[in-house]
Amino acid sequence: MCQLLGMNANTPTDVMFSFAGLSHRADEHKDGFGIAFFEGRGLRLFIDPESARASPVADMVRRYPIRSHHVIAHIRKATVGAVALQNCHPFVRELWGRYWVFAHNGDLKHAPLAQALPLHGHFRPVGDTDSEHAFCWLMQELAKAHADVPSVAELTHTLRELLPRVAACGSFNLLLSNGQALWAHATTKLHWVVRQHPFGAATLADEDLSVDFAALTTPADRVAVVATEPLTADEAWTAMAPGELQVFVDGAPLAGT
Amino acid sequence: MCQLLGMNANTPTDVMFSFAGLSHRADEHKDGFGIAFFEGRGLRLFIDPESARASPVADMVRRYPIRSHHVIAHIRKATVGAVALQNCHPFVRELWGRYWVFAHNGDLKHAPLAQALPLHGHFRPVGDTDSEHAFCWLMQELAKAHADVPSVAELTHTLRELLPRVAACGSFNLLLSNGQALWAHATTKLHWVVRQHPFGAATLADEDLSVDFAALTTPADRVAVVATEPLTADEAWTAMAPGELQVFVDGAPLAGT
């Protein structure tokens, strides 16, 4: 199983602390890593088939404070598809003039994907993973459902119809963003926390690293962090239920979706 | 005007020497840089709206010897579109299960692009540049011309029909790759050189940096380098003619195309 990390914030925020926590888990998840940062409509994507512990790219990401509203990161333990650059998450496609970023934890083994999620549109996998197949199918179905980029609420409505079809194929913990919102869908394991005023300190669960968010933030800042396992030992993380979809906008779950 | 750099090799080769030469020209071309490396079907894309001289990402690229068969790099001097991440070349799209990488030098001002190169397919620009518009049009027309990924010769034939329509809109020096070949098209300025056995030494035109390729290569290695201006002072670069299209495979121009 891989590990996911997502961040959604109401002000451009770096994820150095959380990415350090994720990287710590890369001993077991050594078959590649990837991290995508939205800056407005633009996107930076860093991927490497090396472990996040050894990769010079991961090292640069840990040291370069890239500030973003939406971040999706993934460390990979290969199950389907070889250890190769084209199999590293997150995957990116363009739809309606926006980049879409997708990372998946789990496997889709219950059904042959070619039958369960047929690809007849123009999105095709480049690599060999079940994850990229599922992403291409989602993009295809979104493209059929809307002529142009819809509102976050409309997209959420459509995703709520589509995601169970993917989840029927196996375990499907998902992070998805188009730079307007961060969607998180769980079937087995995903947790989230919101950091907001009054900010406290937090300590990584896996290593002896603490940060005092109060010293780094303003009272108006708000950040939601989503991860496979809680990254910190002293914050109240919420476990997502099987089949649950959360939408994060401006650093908080969107009400009424 | 921006500056382009392309590399096509018959064995995975790094571009640290050539990228150092390109970066030297970043004082004048300070509005962003980008570099894309194919590794098999996989792709690494590094972009930054910072100058290639100041960017921590460019610094990592200069120090991390990423070996690739196909590289496309670009340093930007903004003409159309703000200095922003979504306007940095190279641009990437997926077509037929392959990534396509595109970088452009020139401007397409002679005709309104919405009329001359209408976008009615599923490829849409994310940023605001005329370059990305032209790329989306090319992908749209390639997708209409072939049902699946054709041979390099067939693709070249189709590009030979399509590229003059873009070039009619202005100046269009282009580098394009899908990981199988590197296409270079010139309307005003593009030069190429092939390095092969017996390898000699080369000195960058802009700074006091030499490399002895004989010490770094085997006799079987062959590398084609394409650049806006010759990067070295002591190699025989070939200037491309207006309207010329060259296809590089395995480090050499493809004969008969």
Coordinates of C-alpha atoms in Angstrom, one line a residue:
Chain A
M1 CA 0.0 0.0 0.0
C2 CA 1.2 3.5 -0.8
Q3 CA 0.8 6.6 1.3
L4 CA -1.0 9.8 0.3
L5 CA -0.6 13.4 1.5
G6 CA -2.9 16.2 0.5
M7 CA -3.0 19.9 1.5
N8 CA -5.5 22.6 0.9
A9 CA -5.1 26.1 2.3
N10 CA -6.7 29.5 2.1
T11 CA -3.3 31.1 1.7
P12 CA -0.2 29.8 -0.1
T13 CA 1.4 27.4 2.3
D14 CA 4.4 25.1 2.2
V15 CA 4.2 21.5 3.1
M16 CA 7.8 21.0 4.2
F17 CA 6.8 19.7 7.7
S18 CA 4.2 17.3 6.4
F19 CA 6.4 16.1 3.5
A20 CA 9.2 15.4 6.0
G21 CA 6.8 13.2 7.9
L22 CA 5.7 11.4 4.7
S23 CA 9.3 10.9 3.6
H24 CA 10.1 9.2 6.9
R25 CA 7.7 6.5 5.8
A26 CA 9.6 6.0 2.5
D27 CA 11.7 3.1 3.8
E28 CA 8.8 0.8 3.4
H29 CA 7.4 2.8 0.4
K30 CA 10.6 3.0 -1.7
D31 CA 9.3 2.5 -5.2
G32 CA 9.0 6.1 -6.1
F33 CA 7.5 9.4 -5.0
G34 CA 5.7 12.3 -6.4
I35 CA 4.4 15.7 -5.4
A36 CA 2.3 18.2 -7.3
F37 CA 1.9 21.9 -6.4
F38 CA -0.7 24.2 -7.9
E39 CA 0.3 27.9 -8.2
G40 CA -2.9 29.5 -9.6
R41 CA -3.7 27.5 -12.7
G42 CA -0.1 26.5 -13.1
L43 CA 1.3 23.2 -11.8
R44 CA 4.7 21.9 -10.7
L45 CA 5.0 18.2 -10.7
F46 CA 8.1 16.4 -9.2
I47 CA 8.2 12.6 -9.6
D48 CA 11.1 10.2 -9.2
P49 CA 11.2 6.4 -9.3
E50 CA 13.8 6.6 -6.5
S51 CA 12.7 6.5 -2.8
A52 CA 11.7 9.8 -1.3
R53 CA 14.6 9.3 1.1
A54 CA 17.3 8.9 -1.6
S55 CA 16.0 11.1 -4.4
P56 CA 17.8 14.4 -5.1
V57 CA 14.4 15.7 -6.3
A58 CA 12.8 14.9 -3.0
D59 CA 15.7 16.5 -1.3
M60 CA 15.1 19.7 -3.2
V61 CA 11.4 19.6 -2.4
R62 CA 12.2 19.3 1.3
R63 CA 14.5 22.3 1.2
Y64 CA 12.7 24.6 -1.2
P65 CA 9.6 26.2 0.4
I66 CA 7.2 26.0 -2.5
R67 CA 4.0 27.8 -1.4
S68 CA 0.7 26.5 -2.8
H69 CA -3.1 26.4 -2.2
H70 CA -3.3 22.7 -3.3
V71 CA -0.7 20.0 -2.9
I72 CA -1.0 16.3 -3.6
A73 CA 1.9 13.9 -2.7
H74 CA 2.4 10.1 -2.9
I75 CA 5.0 7.6 -1.9
R76 CA 4.8 4.3 -3.8
K77 CA 5.1 0.7 -2.9
A78 CA 4.7 -1.0 -6.2
T79 CA 1.9 -3.5 -6.5
V80 CA 0.6 -3.2 -10.1
G81 CA 3.2 -1.8 -12.7
A82 CA 7.0 -1.9 -12.5
V83 CA 9.1 0.7 -10.7
A84 CA 9.4 3.3 -13.5
L85 CA 8.9 7.0 -14.0
Q86 CA 5.6 6.5 -16.0
N87 CA 4.1 4.6 -13.0
C88 CA 4.8 7.3 -10.4
H89 CA 1.8 9.2 -8.9
P90 CA 0.5 11.8 -9.0
F91 CA -0.8 11.6 -12.6
V92 CA -1.7 14.8 -14.5
R93 CA -4.1 15.4 -17.4
E94 CA -5.6 18.6 -18.8
L95 CA -9.4 19.0 -19.0
W96 CA -11.4 22.1 -19.8
G97 CA -8.2 24.2 -19.8
R98 CA -7.3 23.1 -16.3
Y99 CA -4.7 20.6 -15.0
W100 CA -6.1 17.7 -13.0
V101 CA -3.9 15.9 -10.5
F102 CA -4.7 12.4 -9.2
A103 CA -3.0 10.1 -6.6
H104 CA -4.4 6.7 -5.4
N105 CA -3.7 4.4 -2.6
G106 CA -5.1 0.8 -2.9
D107 CA -5.6 -1.7 -5.6
L108 CA -8.3 -2.3 -8.1
K109 CA -8.2 -6.1 -8.5
H110 CA -11.8 -7.1 -8.0
A111 CA -12.8 -6.7 -11.7
P112 CA -11.0 -6.5 -15.0
L113 CA -10.7 -2.7 -15.5
A114 CA -11.0 -2.9 -19.3
Q115 CA -14.6 -4.2 -18.8
A116 CA -15.5 -2.4 -15.5
L117 CA -14.1 1.0 -16.5
P118 CA -13.9 1.0 -20.3
L119 CA -11.7 3.7 -22.0
H120 CA -13.3 4.8 -25.2
G121 CA -12.5 8.5 -25.0
H122 CA -9.3 10.4 -25.5
F123 CA -7.6 9.9 -22.1
R124 CA -5.2 6.9 -22.2
P125 CA -2.8 5.6 -19.6
V126 CA 0.9 6.1 -20.4
G127 CA 2.1 3.7 -17.7
D128 CA 0.9 0.3 -16.5
T129 CA -0.9 1.0 -13.2
D130 CA -4.5 0.3 -12.4
S131 CA -4.5 3.8 -10.8
E132 CA -3.8 5.7 -14.0
H133 CA -6.4 3.6 -15.8
A134 CA -9.0 4.7 -13.2
F135 CA -7.9 8.3 -13.5
C136 CA -8.3 8.3 -17.3
W137 CA -11.8 6.8 -16.9
L138 CA -12.7 9.5 -14.4
M139 CA -11.5 12.2 -16.7
Q140 CA -13.4 10.6 -19.6
E141 CA -16.6 10.5 -17.6
L142 CA -16.2 14.1 -16.3
A143 CA -15.6 15.2 -19.9
K144 CA -18.9 13.5 -20.9
A145 CA -20.9 14.9 -18.0
H146 CA -20.0 18.6 -18.4
A147 CA -19.2 20.7 -21.5
D148 CA -17.0 23.1 -19.6
V149 CA -15.5 23.4 -16.1
P150 CA -18.5 23.3 -13.7
S151 CA -18.7 24.6 -10.2
V152 CA -17.0 22.8 -7.3
A153 CA -20.5 21.7 -6.1
E154 CA -21.4 20.4 -9.5
L155 CA -18.1 18.5 -9.8
T156 CA -18.6 17.0 -6.4
H157 CA -22.1 15.9 -7.4
T158 CA -20.7 14.1 -10.5
L159 CA -17.8 12.6 -8.6
R160 CA -20.3 11.2 -6.0
E161 CA -21.9 9.3 -8.9
L162 CA -18.6 8.1 -10.5
L163 CA -16.4 7.2 -7.6
P164 CA -18.5 4.2 -6.4
R165 CA -18.0 2.6 -9.8
V166 CA -14.2 2.8 -9.3
A167 CA -14.5 1.7 -5.7
A168 CA -16.4 -1.4 -6.8
C169 CA -13.2 -2.6 -8.4
G170 CA -11.2 -2.6 -5.2
S171 CA -9.8 -0.3 -2.6
F172 CA -9.8 3.3 -3.7
N173 CA -8.4 6.0 -1.4
L174 CA -8.1 9.0 -3.7
L175 CA -6.8 12.6 -3.7
L176 CA -7.9 14.7 -6.7
S177 CA -7.5 18.4 -7.4
N178 CA -8.0 20.8 -10.3
G179 CA -6.5 23.8 -8.4
Q180 CA -10.0 24.9 -7.2
A181 CA -10.6 22.3 -4.6
L182 CA -9.1 19.1 -3.1
W183 CA -11.3 16.0 -3.2
A184 CA -10.5 13.1 -0.9
H185 CA -12.3 9.8 -1.2
A186 CA -11.7 6.9 1.2
T187 CA -12.6 3.2 1.1
T188 CA -10.2 1.9 3.6
K189 CA -7.9 4.5 5.1
L190 CA -7.6 8.3 5.0
H191 CA -7.5 10.9 7.8
W192 CA -7.7 14.7 7.8
V193 CA -7.1 17.6 10.2
V194 CA -7.7 21.3 9.9
R195 CA -5.1 23.7 11.4
Q196 CA -6.5 27.2 12.2
H197 CA -6.4 29.9 14.8
P198 CA -5.4 29.5 17.6
F199 CA -2.5 27.5 16.2
G200 CA -0.6 25.2 18.4
A201 CA 2.5 23.1 18.1
A202 CA 2.6 19.7 16.4
T203 CA 5.0 16.8 16.6
L204 CA 5.6 14.3 13.8
A205 CA 4.4 10.8 14.7
D206 CA 7.4 9.1 13.2
E207 CA 10.3 11.3 14.1
D208 CA 11.5 13.8 16.6
L209 CA 10.5 16.9 14.7
S210 CA 8.1 19.6 16.0
V211 CA 6.8 22.8 14.6
D212 CA 5.1 25.7 16.3
F213 CA 2.5 26.8 13.7
A214 CA 1.6 29.9 15.7
A215 CA 5.1 31.3 14.9
L216 CA 4.6 30.7 11.2
T217 CA 1.0 31.8 10.5
T218 CA -1.4 34.7 10.8
P219 CA -4.7 34.3 12.6
A220 CA -6.5 34.3 9.2
D221 CA -4.6 31.2 7.9
R222 CA -6.4 27.9 7.6
V223 CA -5.0 24.6 6.3
A224 CA -6.5 21.2 5.8
V225 CA -4.1 18.2 5.6
V226 CA -5.2 14.8 4.4
A227 CA -3.0 11.7 4.9
T228 CA -3.3 7.9 4.8
E229 CA -2.2 7.8 8.5
P230 CA -2.2 10.7 10.9
L231 CA 1.2 12.4 10.5
T232 CA 1.3 14.0 13.9
A233 CA 1.0 12.6 17.4
D234 CA -0.7 15.6 19.1
E235 CA -3.5 16.7 16.8
A236 CA -7.0 15.5 16.5
W237 CA -7.2 13.7 13.1
T238 CA -10.6 12.6 11.7
A239 CA -10.8 9.2 10.2
M240 CA -12.8 9.0 7.0
A241 CA -15.5 6.4 6.7
P242 CA -15.6 3.8 3.8
G243 CA -17.2 5.4 0.8
E244 CA -16.9 9.0 2.2
L245 CA -16.1 11.9 -0.1
Q246 CA -14.7 15.1 1.4
V247 CA -14.2 18.4 -0.5
F248 CA -11.7 20.9 0.8
V249 CA -11.8 24.5 -0.2
D250 CA -9.9 27.4 1.5
G251 CA -8.5 25.0 4.1
A252 CA -11.7 23.5 5.4
P253 CA -14.3 20.8 4.4
L254 CA -17.0 22.3 2.2
A255 CA -20.3 22.3 4.1
G256 CA -23.4 20.8 2.4
T257 CA -21.6 18.7 -0.2
Chain B
M1 CA 12.6 36.0 -28.1
C2 CA 13.2 32.8 -26.0
Q3 CA 15.9 30.2 -26.4
L4 CA 15.4 26.6 -27.1
L5 CA 17.5 23.5 -26.4
G6 CA 16.8 20.0 -27.6
M7 CA 18.7 16.8 -27.2
N8 CA 18.2 13.4 -28.9
A9 CA 20.6 10.5 -28.2
N10 CA 21.0 6.8 -28.9
T11 CA 21.9 6.2 -25.3
P12 CA 20.7 7.9 -22.1
T13 CA 22.7 11.1 -22.0
D14 CA 22.7 14.0 -19.6
V15 CA 22.5 17.6 -20.8
M16 CA 24.4 19.3 -17.9
F17 CA 27.0 20.9 -20.2
S18 CA 24.4 22.2 -22.7
F19 CA 22.0 23.3 -20.0
A20 CA 24.9 25.3 -18.4
G21 CA 25.4 27.0 -21.7
L22 CA 21.7 27.8 -22.0
S23 CA 21.4 29.0 -18.4
H24 CA 24.2 31.5 -19.1
R25 CA 21.8 33.2 -21.5
A26 CA 19.1 33.5 -18.8
D27 CA 20.1 37.1 -17.8
E28 CA 18.3 38.3 -20.9
H29 CA 15.7 35.5 -20.7
K30 CA 14.7 35.8 -17.1
D31 CA 11.0 35.1 -17.2
G32 CA 11.0 31.4 -16.5
F33 CA 12.6 28.2 -17.6
G34 CA 11.6 24.7 -18.2
I35 CA 13.2 21.4 -19.1
A36 CA 11.6 18.0 -19.9
F37 CA 13.3 14.6 -19.8
F38 CA 11.9 11.4 -21.3
E39 CA 12.8 8.2 -19.5
G40 CA 11.2 5.5 -21.6
R41 CA 7.5 6.5 -21.8
G42 CA 7.8 8.4 -18.5
L43 CA 8.5 12.1 -18.3
R44 CA 10.1 14.5 -15.8
L45 CA 9.1 18.2 -16.3
F46 CA 10.8 20.9 -14.3
I47 CA 9.4 24.4 -14.8
D48 CA 9.9 27.6 -12.8
P49 CA 8.7 31.2 -13.4
E50 CA 12.1 32.3 -11.9
S51 CA 15.1 32.9 -14.1
A52 CA 17.2 29.7 -14.8
R53 CA 20.1 31.6 -13.0
A54 CA 18.2 32.1 -9.7
S55 CA 15.8 29.1 -9.6
P56 CA 16.6 26.4 -7.1
V57 CA 14.9 24.0 -9.5
A58 CA 17.4 24.9 -12.3
D59 CA 20.2 24.6 -9.8
M60 CA 19.1 21.0 -9.0
V61 CA 18.9 20.3 -12.8
R62 CA 22.4 21.6 -13.3
R63 CA 23.8 19.3 -10.5
Y64 CA 21.7 16.2 -10.9
P65 CA 22.8 14.2 -14.0
I66 CA 19.4 13.0 -15.4
R67 CA 20.1 10.7 -18.3
S68 CA 17.6 10.7 -21.1
H69 CA 17.1 9.9 -24.8
H70 CA 15.0 13.0 -25.4
V71 CA 15.3 16.4 -23.7
I72 CA 13.5 19.7 -24.5
A73 CA 14.5 22.9 -22.6
H74 CA 13.4 26.5 -22.9
I75 CA 14.3 29.8 -21.3
R76 CA 11.6 32.4 -21.6
K77 CA 11.5 36.1 -22.3
A78 CA 7.8 37.0 -21.9
T79 CA 6.1 38.5 -24.9
V80 CA 2.6 37.1 -24.8
G81 CA 1.2 36.0 -21.4
A82 CA 2.3 37.1 -17.9
V83 CA 5.3 35.7 -16.0
A84 CA 3.6 32.8 -14.4
L85 CA 4.0 29.1 -13.9
Q86 CA 1.2 28.2 -16.4
N87 CA 3.0 30.1 -19.1
C88 CA 6.3 28.3 -18.8
H89 CA 7.4 26.1 -21.6
P90 CA 7.7 23.2 -22.3
F91 CA 4.0 22.3 -22.3
V92 CA 2.9 18.7 -22.0
R93 CA -0.2 16.8 -23.1
E94 CA -1.1 13.1 -23.4
L95 CA -2.2 11.7 -26.8
W96 CA -2.6 8.0 -27.7
G97 CA -1.1 7.0 -24.3
R98 CA 2.1 9.0 -24.8
Y99 CA 3.2 12.2 -23.4
W100 CA 4.0 15.0 -25.9
V101 CA 6.3 17.9 -25.1
F102 CA 6.4 21.2 -26.9
A103 CA 8.5 24.3 -26.7
H104 CA 8.3 27.3 -29.0
N105 CA 10.5 30.3 -29.8
G106 CA 8.8 33.2 -31.7
D107 CA 5.5 34.9 -31.7
L108 CA 2.3 34.2 -33.6
K109 CA 1.0 37.7 -34.1
H110 CA 0.1 37.8 -37.8
A111 CA -3.4 36.3 -37.4
P112 CA -5.9 36.0 -34.7
L113 CA -5.2 32.4 -33.5
A114 CA -8.9 31.7 -32.6
Q115 CA -9.7 32.0 -36.3
A116 CA -6.5 30.7 -37.9
L117 CA -6.1 27.7 -35.5
P118 CA -9.5 27.1 -34.1
L119 CA -9.7 24.9 -31.0
H120 CA -12.8 22.7 -31.2
G121 CA -11.3 19.5 -29.8
H122 CA -10.5 18.5 -26.2
F123 CA -7.1 20.1 -25.9
R124 CA -7.3 23.5 -24.3
P125 CA -4.7 25.9 -23.1
V126 CA -4.3 26.3 -19.4
G127 CA -2.2 29.5 -19.6
D128 CA -2.3 32.6 -21.8
T129 CA 0.4 32.1 -24.4
D130 CA 0.1 31.9 -28.2
S131 CA 2.5 29.0 -28.0
E132 CA 0.2 26.8 -25.9
H133 CA -2.7 27.6 -28.2
A134 CA -0.6 26.4 -31.2
F135 CA 0.4 23.3 -29.3
C136 CA -3.2 22.4 -28.4
W137 CA -4.2 22.9 -32.1
L138 CA -1.4 20.6 -33.2
M139 CA -2.5 17.9 -30.8
Q140 CA -6.1 18.3 -31.9
E141 CA -5.1 17.9 -35.6
L142 CA -2.8 15.0 -34.9
A143 CA -5.6 13.3 -33.0
K144 CA -7.9 13.8 -36.0
A145 CA -5.3 12.5 -38.5
H146 CA -4.5 9.2 -36.8
A147 CA -6.5 6.8 -34.6
D148 CA -3.6 5.5 -32.7
V149 CA 0.1 6.4 -32.4
P150 CA 1.6 6.2 -35.9
S151 CA 5.2 5.6 -37.0
V152 CA 7.7 8.4 -36.8
A153 CA 7.7 8.6 -40.6
E154 CA 3.8 9.0 -40.7
L155 CA 3.9 11.6 -37.9
T156 CA 6.5 13.5 -39.8
H157 CA 4.4 13.4 -42.9
T158 CA 1.4 14.8 -41.0
L159 CA 3.5 17.5 -39.2
R160 CA 4.8 18.6 -42.6
E161 CA 1.3 19.4 -43.6
L162 CA 0.3 21.0 -40.2
L163 CA 3.3 23.1 -39.3
P164 CA 3.0 25.6 -42.2
R165 CA -0.5 26.5 -41.0
V166 CA 1.0 27.5 -37.6
A167 CA 4.0 29.2 -39.2
A168 CA 1.7 31.4 -41.4
C169 CA 0.7 33.0 -38.1
G170 CA 4.2 34.3 -37.3
S171 CA 7.6 33.0 -36.3
F172 CA 7.5 29.4 -35.2
N173 CA 10.8 27.7 -34.2
L174 CA 9.6 24.5 -32.5
L175 CA 10.9 21.5 -30.6
L176 CA 8.4 18.6 -30.2
S177 CA 8.9 15.1 -28.8
N178 CA 6.8 12.1 -27.8
G179 CA 9.7 10.1 -26.5
Q180 CA 10.2 8.3 -29.9
A181 CA 11.8 11.2 -31.9
L182 CA 12.7 14.9 -31.6
W183 CA 11.1 17.1 -34.2
A184 CA 12.7 20.5 -34.9
H185 CA 11.0 23.1 -37.1
A186 CA 12.5 26.5 -37.9
T187 CA 11.2 29.7 -39.4
T188 CA 13.8 32.1 -38.3
K189 CA 16.6 30.6 -36.1
L190 CA 17.5 27.1 -35.1
H191 CA 20.9 25.2 -35.3
W192 CA 21.9 21.6 -34.7
V193 CA 25.0 19.6 -34.3
V194 CA 25.7 15.8 -34.1
R195 CA 28.3 14.6 -31.7
Q196 CA 29.7 11.1 -32.5
H197 CA 32.9 9.1 -32.6
P198 CA 35.6 10.3 -32.8
F199 CA 34.5 12.7 -30.0
G200 CA 36.5 15.8 -29.4
A201 CA 36.4 18.6 -26.8
A202 CA 33.9 21.5 -26.9
T203 CA 33.9 24.9 -25.3
L204 CA 30.8 26.9 -24.5
A205 CA 30.4 30.0 -26.6
D206 CA 29.3 32.2 -23.7
E207 CA 31.5 31.1 -20.8
D208 CA 34.8 29.5 -20.0
L209 CA 33.6 26.0 -19.7
S210 CA 35.0 23.1 -21.8
V211 CA 34.2 19.4 -21.8
D212 CA 36.1 16.5 -23.4
F213 CA 33.3 14.3 -24.7
A214 CA 35.9 11.5 -25.5
A215 CA 36.4 11.0 -21.8
L216 CA 32.6 10.7 -21.1
T217 CA 31.4 8.6 -24.0
T218 CA 31.8 5.2 -25.8
P219 CA 32.5 5.0 -29.5
A220 CA 28.9 3.8 -30.1
D221 CA 27.3 7.0 -28.5
R222 CA 25.7 9.5 -30.7
V223 CA 23.9 12.7 -29.6
A224 CA 22.1 15.4 -31.6
V225 CA 21.8 18.9 -30.0
V226 CA 19.5 21.5 -31.3
A227 CA 19.6 25.1 -30.1
T228 CA 18.4 28.6 -31.0
E229 CA 22.1 29.8 -31.3
P230 CA 25.1 27.5 -31.4
L231 CA 26.1 26.7 -27.8
T232 CA 29.7 26.0 -28.5
A233 CA 32.4 27.9 -30.2
D234 CA 34.4 25.0 -31.7
E235 CA 31.8 22.7 -33.3
A236 CA 30.3 22.8 -36.7
W237 CA 26.6 23.7 -36.2
T238 CA 24.2 23.6 -39.1
A239 CA 21.7 26.4 -39.4
M240 CA 18.2 25.4 -40.4
A241 CA 16.5 27.0 -43.3
P242 CA 13.1 28.8 -43.0
G243 CA 10.3 26.2 -43.2
E244 CA 12.7 23.3 -42.6
L245 CA 11.7 20.3 -40.5
Q246 CA 14.2 17.9 -39.1
V247 CA 13.5 14.7 -37.3
F248 CA 16.1 13.3 -34.9
V249 CA 16.1 9.6 -33.9
D250 CA 19.0 7.8 -32.2
G251 CA 21.1 10.9 -32.2
A252 CA 21.0 11.7 -35.9
P253 CA 18.7 13.3 -38.5
L254 CA 16.4 10.7 -40.0
A255 CA 17.2 10.3 -43.6
G256 CA 14.5 10.5 -46.2
T257 CA 11.9 12.4 -44.2

